[in-house]
PDB file of C-alpha atoms in Angstrom:
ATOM      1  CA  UNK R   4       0.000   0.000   0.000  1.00 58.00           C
ATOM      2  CA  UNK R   5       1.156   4.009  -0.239  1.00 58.00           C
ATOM      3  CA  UNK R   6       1.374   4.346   3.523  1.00 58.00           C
ATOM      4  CA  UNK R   7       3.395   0.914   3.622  1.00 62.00           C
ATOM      5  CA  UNK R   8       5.944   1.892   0.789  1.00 66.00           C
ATOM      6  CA  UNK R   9       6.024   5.817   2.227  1.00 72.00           C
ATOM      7  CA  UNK R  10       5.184   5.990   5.823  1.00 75.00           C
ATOM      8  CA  UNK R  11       8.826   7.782   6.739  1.00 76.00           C
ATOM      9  CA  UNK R  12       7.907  10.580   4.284  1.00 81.00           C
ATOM     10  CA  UNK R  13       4.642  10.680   5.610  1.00 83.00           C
ATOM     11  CA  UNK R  14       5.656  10.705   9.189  1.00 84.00           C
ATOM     12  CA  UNK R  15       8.492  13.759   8.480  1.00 84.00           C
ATOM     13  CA  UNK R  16       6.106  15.631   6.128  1.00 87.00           C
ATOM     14  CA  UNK R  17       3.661  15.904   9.218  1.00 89.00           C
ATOM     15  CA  UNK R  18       6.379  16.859  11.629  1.00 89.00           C
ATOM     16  CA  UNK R  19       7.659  19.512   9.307  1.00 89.00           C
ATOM     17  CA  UNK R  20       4.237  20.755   7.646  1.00 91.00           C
ATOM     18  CA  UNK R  21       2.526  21.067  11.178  1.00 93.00           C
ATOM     19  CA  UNK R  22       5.776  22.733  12.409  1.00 90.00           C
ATOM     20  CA  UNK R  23       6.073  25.033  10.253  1.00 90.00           C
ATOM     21  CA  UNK R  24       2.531  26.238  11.043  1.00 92.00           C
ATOM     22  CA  UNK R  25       2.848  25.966  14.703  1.00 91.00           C
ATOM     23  CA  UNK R  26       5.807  28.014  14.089  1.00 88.00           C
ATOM     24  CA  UNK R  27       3.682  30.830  12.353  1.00 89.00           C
ATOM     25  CA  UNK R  28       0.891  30.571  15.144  1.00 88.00           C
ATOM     26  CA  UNK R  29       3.819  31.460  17.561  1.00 86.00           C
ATOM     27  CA  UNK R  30       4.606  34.372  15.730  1.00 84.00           C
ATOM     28  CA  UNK R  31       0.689  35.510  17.140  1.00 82.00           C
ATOM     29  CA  UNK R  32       1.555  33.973  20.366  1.00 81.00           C
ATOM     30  CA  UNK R  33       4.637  34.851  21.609  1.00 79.00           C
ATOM     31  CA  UNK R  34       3.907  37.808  23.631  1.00 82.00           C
ATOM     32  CA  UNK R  35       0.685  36.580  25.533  1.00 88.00           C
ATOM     33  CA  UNK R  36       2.402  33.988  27.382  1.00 85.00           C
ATOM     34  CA  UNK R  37       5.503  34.177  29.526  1.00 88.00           C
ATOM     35  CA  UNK R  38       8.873  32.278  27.702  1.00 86.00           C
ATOM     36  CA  UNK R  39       9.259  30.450  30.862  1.00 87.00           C
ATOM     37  CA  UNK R  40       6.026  28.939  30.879  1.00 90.00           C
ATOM     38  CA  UNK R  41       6.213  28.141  27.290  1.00 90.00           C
ATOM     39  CA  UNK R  42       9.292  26.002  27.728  1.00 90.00           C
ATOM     40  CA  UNK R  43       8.571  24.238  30.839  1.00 92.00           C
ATOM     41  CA  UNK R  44       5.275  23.563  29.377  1.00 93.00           C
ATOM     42  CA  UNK R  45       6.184  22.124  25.668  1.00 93.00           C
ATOM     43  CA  UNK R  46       8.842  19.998  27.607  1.00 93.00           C
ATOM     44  CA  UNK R  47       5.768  18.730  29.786  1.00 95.00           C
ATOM     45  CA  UNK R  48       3.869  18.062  26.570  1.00 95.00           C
ATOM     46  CA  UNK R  49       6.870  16.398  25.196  1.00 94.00           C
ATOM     47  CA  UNK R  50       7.404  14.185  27.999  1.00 95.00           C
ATOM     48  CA  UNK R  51       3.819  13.205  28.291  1.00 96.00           C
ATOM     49  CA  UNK R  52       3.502  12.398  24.336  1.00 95.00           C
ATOM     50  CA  UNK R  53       7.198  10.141  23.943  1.00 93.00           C
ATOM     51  CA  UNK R  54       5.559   8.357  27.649  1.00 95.00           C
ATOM     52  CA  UNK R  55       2.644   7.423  25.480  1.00 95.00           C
ATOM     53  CA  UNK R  56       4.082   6.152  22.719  1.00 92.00           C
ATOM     54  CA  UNK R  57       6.694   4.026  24.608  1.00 93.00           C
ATOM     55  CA  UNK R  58       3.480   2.970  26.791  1.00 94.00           C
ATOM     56  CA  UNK R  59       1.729   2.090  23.789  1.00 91.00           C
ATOM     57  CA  UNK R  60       5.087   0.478  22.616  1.00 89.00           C
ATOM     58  CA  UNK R  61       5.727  -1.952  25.482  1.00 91.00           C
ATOM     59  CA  UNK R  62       1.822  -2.935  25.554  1.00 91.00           C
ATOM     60  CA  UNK R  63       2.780  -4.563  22.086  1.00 88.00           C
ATOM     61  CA  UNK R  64       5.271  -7.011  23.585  1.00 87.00           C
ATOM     62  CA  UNK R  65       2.960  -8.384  25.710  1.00 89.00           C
ATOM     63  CA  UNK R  66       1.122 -10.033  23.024  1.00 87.00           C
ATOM     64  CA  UNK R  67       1.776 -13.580  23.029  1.00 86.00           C
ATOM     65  CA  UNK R  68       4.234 -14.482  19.940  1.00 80.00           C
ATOM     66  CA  UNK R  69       1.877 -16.790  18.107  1.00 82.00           C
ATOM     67  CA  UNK R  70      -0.561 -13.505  17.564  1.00 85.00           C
ATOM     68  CA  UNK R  71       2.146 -11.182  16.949  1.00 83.00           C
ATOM     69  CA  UNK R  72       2.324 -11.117  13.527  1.00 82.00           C
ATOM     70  CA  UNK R  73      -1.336 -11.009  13.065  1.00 85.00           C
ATOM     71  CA  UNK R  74      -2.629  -8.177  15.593  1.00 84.00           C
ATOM     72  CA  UNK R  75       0.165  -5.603  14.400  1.00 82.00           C
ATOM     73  CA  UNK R  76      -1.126  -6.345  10.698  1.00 81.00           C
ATOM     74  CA  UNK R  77      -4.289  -6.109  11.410  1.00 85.00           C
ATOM     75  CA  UNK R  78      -4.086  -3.052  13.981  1.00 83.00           C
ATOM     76  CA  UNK R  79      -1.472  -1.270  11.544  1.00 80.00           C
ATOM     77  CA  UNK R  80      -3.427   1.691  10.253  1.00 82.00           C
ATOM     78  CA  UNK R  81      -5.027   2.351  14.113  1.00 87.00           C
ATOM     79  CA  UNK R  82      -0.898   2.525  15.239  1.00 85.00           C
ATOM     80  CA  UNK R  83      -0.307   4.147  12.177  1.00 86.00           C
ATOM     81  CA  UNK R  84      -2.713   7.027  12.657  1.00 88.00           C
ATOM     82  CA  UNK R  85      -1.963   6.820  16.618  1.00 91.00           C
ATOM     83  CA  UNK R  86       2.100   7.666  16.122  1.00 89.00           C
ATOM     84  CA  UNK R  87       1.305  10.384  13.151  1.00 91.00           C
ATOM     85  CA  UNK R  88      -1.343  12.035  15.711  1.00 94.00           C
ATOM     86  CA  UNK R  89       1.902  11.676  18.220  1.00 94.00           C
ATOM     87  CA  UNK R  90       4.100  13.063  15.704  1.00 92.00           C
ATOM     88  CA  UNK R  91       1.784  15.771  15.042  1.00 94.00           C
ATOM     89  CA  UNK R  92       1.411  17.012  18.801  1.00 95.00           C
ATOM     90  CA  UNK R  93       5.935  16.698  19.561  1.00 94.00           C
ATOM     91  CA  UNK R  94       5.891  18.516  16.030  1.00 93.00           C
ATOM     92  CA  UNK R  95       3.384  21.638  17.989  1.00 94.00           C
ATOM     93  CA  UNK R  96       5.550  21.077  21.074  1.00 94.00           C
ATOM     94  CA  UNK R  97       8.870  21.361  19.369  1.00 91.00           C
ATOM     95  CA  UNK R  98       8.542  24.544  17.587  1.00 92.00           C
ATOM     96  CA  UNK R  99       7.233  26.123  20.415  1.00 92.00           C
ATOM     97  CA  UNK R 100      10.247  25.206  22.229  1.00 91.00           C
ATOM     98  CA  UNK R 101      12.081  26.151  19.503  1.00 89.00           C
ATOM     99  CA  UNK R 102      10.486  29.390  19.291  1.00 89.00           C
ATOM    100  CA  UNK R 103      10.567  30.084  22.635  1.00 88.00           C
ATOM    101  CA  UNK R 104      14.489  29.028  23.301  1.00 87.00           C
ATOM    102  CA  UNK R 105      15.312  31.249  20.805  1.00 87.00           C
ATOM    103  CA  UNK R 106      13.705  34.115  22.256  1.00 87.00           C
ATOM    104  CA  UNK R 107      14.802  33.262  25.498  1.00 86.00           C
ATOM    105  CA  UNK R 108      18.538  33.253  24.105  1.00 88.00           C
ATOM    106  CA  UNK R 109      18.184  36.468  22.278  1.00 88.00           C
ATOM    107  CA  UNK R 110      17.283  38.493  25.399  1.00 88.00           C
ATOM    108  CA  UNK R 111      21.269  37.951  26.293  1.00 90.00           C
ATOM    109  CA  UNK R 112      22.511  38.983  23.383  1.00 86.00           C
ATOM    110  CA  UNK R 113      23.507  36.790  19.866  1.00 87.00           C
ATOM    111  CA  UNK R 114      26.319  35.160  21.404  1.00 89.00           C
ATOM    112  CA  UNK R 115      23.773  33.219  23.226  1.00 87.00           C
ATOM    113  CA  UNK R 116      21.576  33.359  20.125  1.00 88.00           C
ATOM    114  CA  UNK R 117      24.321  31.418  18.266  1.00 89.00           C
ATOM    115  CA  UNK R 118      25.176  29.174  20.854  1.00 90.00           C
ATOM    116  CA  UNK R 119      21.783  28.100  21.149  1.00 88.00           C
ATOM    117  CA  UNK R 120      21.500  27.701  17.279  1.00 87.00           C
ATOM    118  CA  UNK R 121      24.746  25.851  17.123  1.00 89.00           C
ATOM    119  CA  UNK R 122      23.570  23.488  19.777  1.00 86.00           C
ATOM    120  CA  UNK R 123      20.123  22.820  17.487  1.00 85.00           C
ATOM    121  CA  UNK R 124      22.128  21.862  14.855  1.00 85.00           C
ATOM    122  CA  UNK R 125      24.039  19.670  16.498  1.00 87.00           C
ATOM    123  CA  UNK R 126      21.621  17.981  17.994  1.00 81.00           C
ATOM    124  CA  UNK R 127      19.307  17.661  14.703  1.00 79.00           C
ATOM    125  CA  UNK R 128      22.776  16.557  13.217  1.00 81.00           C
ATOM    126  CA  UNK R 129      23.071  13.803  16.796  1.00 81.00           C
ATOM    127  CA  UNK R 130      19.247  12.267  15.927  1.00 75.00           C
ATOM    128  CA  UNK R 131      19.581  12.028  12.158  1.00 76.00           C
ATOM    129  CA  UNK R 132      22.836   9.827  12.913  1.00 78.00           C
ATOM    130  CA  UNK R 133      21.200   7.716  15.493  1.00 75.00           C
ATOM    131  CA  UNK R 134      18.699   7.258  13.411  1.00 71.00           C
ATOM    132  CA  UNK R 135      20.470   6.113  10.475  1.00 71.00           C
ATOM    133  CA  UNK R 136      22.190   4.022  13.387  1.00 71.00           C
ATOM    134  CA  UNK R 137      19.491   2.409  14.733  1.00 69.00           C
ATOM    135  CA  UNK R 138      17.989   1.583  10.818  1.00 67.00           C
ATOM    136  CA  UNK R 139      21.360  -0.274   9.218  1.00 66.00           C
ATOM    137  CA  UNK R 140      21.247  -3.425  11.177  1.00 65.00           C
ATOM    138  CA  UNK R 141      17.776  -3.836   9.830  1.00 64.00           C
ATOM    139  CA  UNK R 142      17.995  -2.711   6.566  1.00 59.00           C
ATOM    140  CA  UNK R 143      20.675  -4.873   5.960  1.00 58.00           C
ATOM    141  CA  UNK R 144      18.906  -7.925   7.216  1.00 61.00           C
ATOM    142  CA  UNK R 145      16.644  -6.874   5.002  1.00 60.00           C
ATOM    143  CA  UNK R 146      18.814  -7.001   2.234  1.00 55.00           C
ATOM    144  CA  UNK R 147      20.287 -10.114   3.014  1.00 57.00           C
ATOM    145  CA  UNK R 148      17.000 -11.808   3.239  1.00 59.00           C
ATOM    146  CA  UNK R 149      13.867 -11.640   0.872  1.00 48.00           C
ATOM    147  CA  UNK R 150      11.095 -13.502   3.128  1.00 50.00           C
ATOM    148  CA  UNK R 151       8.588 -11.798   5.100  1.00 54.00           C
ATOM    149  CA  UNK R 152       8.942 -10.235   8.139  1.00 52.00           C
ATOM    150  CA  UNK R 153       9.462 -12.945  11.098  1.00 59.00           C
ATOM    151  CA  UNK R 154       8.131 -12.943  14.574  1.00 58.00           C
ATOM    152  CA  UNK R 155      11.699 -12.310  15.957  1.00 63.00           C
ATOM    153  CA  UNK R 156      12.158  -9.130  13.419  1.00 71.00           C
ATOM    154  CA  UNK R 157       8.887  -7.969  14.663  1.00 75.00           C
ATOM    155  CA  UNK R 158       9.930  -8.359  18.587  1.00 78.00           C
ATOM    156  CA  UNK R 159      13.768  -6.772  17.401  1.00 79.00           C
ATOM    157  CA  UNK R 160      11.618  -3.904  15.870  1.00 79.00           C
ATOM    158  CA  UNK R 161       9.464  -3.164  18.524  1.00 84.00           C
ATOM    159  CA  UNK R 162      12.281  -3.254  21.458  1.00 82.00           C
ATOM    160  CA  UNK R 163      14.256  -0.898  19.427  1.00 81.00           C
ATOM    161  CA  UNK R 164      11.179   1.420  19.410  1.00 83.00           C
ATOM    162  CA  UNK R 165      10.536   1.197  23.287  1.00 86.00           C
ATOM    163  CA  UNK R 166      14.349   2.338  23.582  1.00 85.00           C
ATOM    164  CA  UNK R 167      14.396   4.740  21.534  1.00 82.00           C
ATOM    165  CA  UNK R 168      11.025   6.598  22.854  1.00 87.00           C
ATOM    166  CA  UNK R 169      12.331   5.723  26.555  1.00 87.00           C
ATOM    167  CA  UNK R 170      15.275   7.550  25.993  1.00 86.00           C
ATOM    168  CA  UNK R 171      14.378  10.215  24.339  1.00 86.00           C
ATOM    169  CA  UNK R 172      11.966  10.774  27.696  1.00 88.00           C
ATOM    170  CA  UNK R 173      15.107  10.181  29.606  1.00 89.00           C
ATOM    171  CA  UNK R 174      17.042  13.417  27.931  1.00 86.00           C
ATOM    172  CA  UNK R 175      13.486  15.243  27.841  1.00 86.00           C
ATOM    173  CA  UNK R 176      13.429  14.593  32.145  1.00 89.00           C
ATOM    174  CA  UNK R 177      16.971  15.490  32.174  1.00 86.00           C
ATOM    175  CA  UNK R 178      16.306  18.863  30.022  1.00 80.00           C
ATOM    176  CA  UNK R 179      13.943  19.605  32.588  1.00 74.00           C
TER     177      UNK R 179
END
């Protein structure tokens, strides 16, 4: 199907296209609510959506292995719609962080400003490589092999998931 063959473009479409407007809606925004308030409270927001999706991550492994394979098939478009309504919200919460961090910054002067945006790109720069990372193992398996999907890809999938969301709540607590 489209969504099977394109769901990474779909998924960083949505963050980007719903960023870009949150962004604009900040623009409005800005002024009526203090910058400390808007951080702590997008890092709240963050924390609470990355929770749910590891939540709704480690609920998967608890389905016995036999019905594995069938539930996430048959469940795919409800998780599918359920992590792009995720992505959606972190995509509102991030570039009101954004926004508001580089406001923040900018009241000290651009040294700070430039620090701050240095430190963005580095970090974009820190999750694209992870995630490239965390993908090669996998896409080389898949390579190698040209059967379906197993039960024990499946489980190696999902666990990789659950760490990834857990940590990024880990460095979202620790930013906080």
């Amino acid at each position: 199907s489209f969504v099977e063959h394109s769901f990474m473009s779909l998924l960083s479409s949505t963050f980007t296209l719903v960023g870009l407007g949150s962004m604009l809606l900040l623009q409005k925004l800005q002024h009526m609510v203090p910058l400390k308030f808007m951080v702590v409270g997008c890092l709240l927001a963050e924390i609470v959506i990355f929770a749910s999706i590891s939540i709704s991550t480690a609920l998967l492994l608890l389905i016995p292995e036999h019905a594995l394979e069938h539930t996430l098939a048959s469940r795919a478009a409800i998780h599918f719609a359920l992590l792009l309504s995720a992505v959606a919200a972190a995509a509102v919460a991030q570039a009101f962080l954004t926004g508001s961090m580089l406001s923040y910054a900018s009241i000290f002067g651009s040294s700070y400003l430039k620090a701050v945006s240095g430190g963005m790109g580095i970090a974009g720069l820190a999750v694209a490589l992870a995630n490239y990372v965390a993908m090669l193992p996998n896409a080389l398996q898949q390579l190698a092999s040209s059967t379906n999907v197993s039960h024990l890809e499946s489980q190696t999938t999902i666990h990789g998931a659950l760490w990834y969301f857990c940590a990024t709540c880990v460095v979202l607590l620790w930013c906080f």
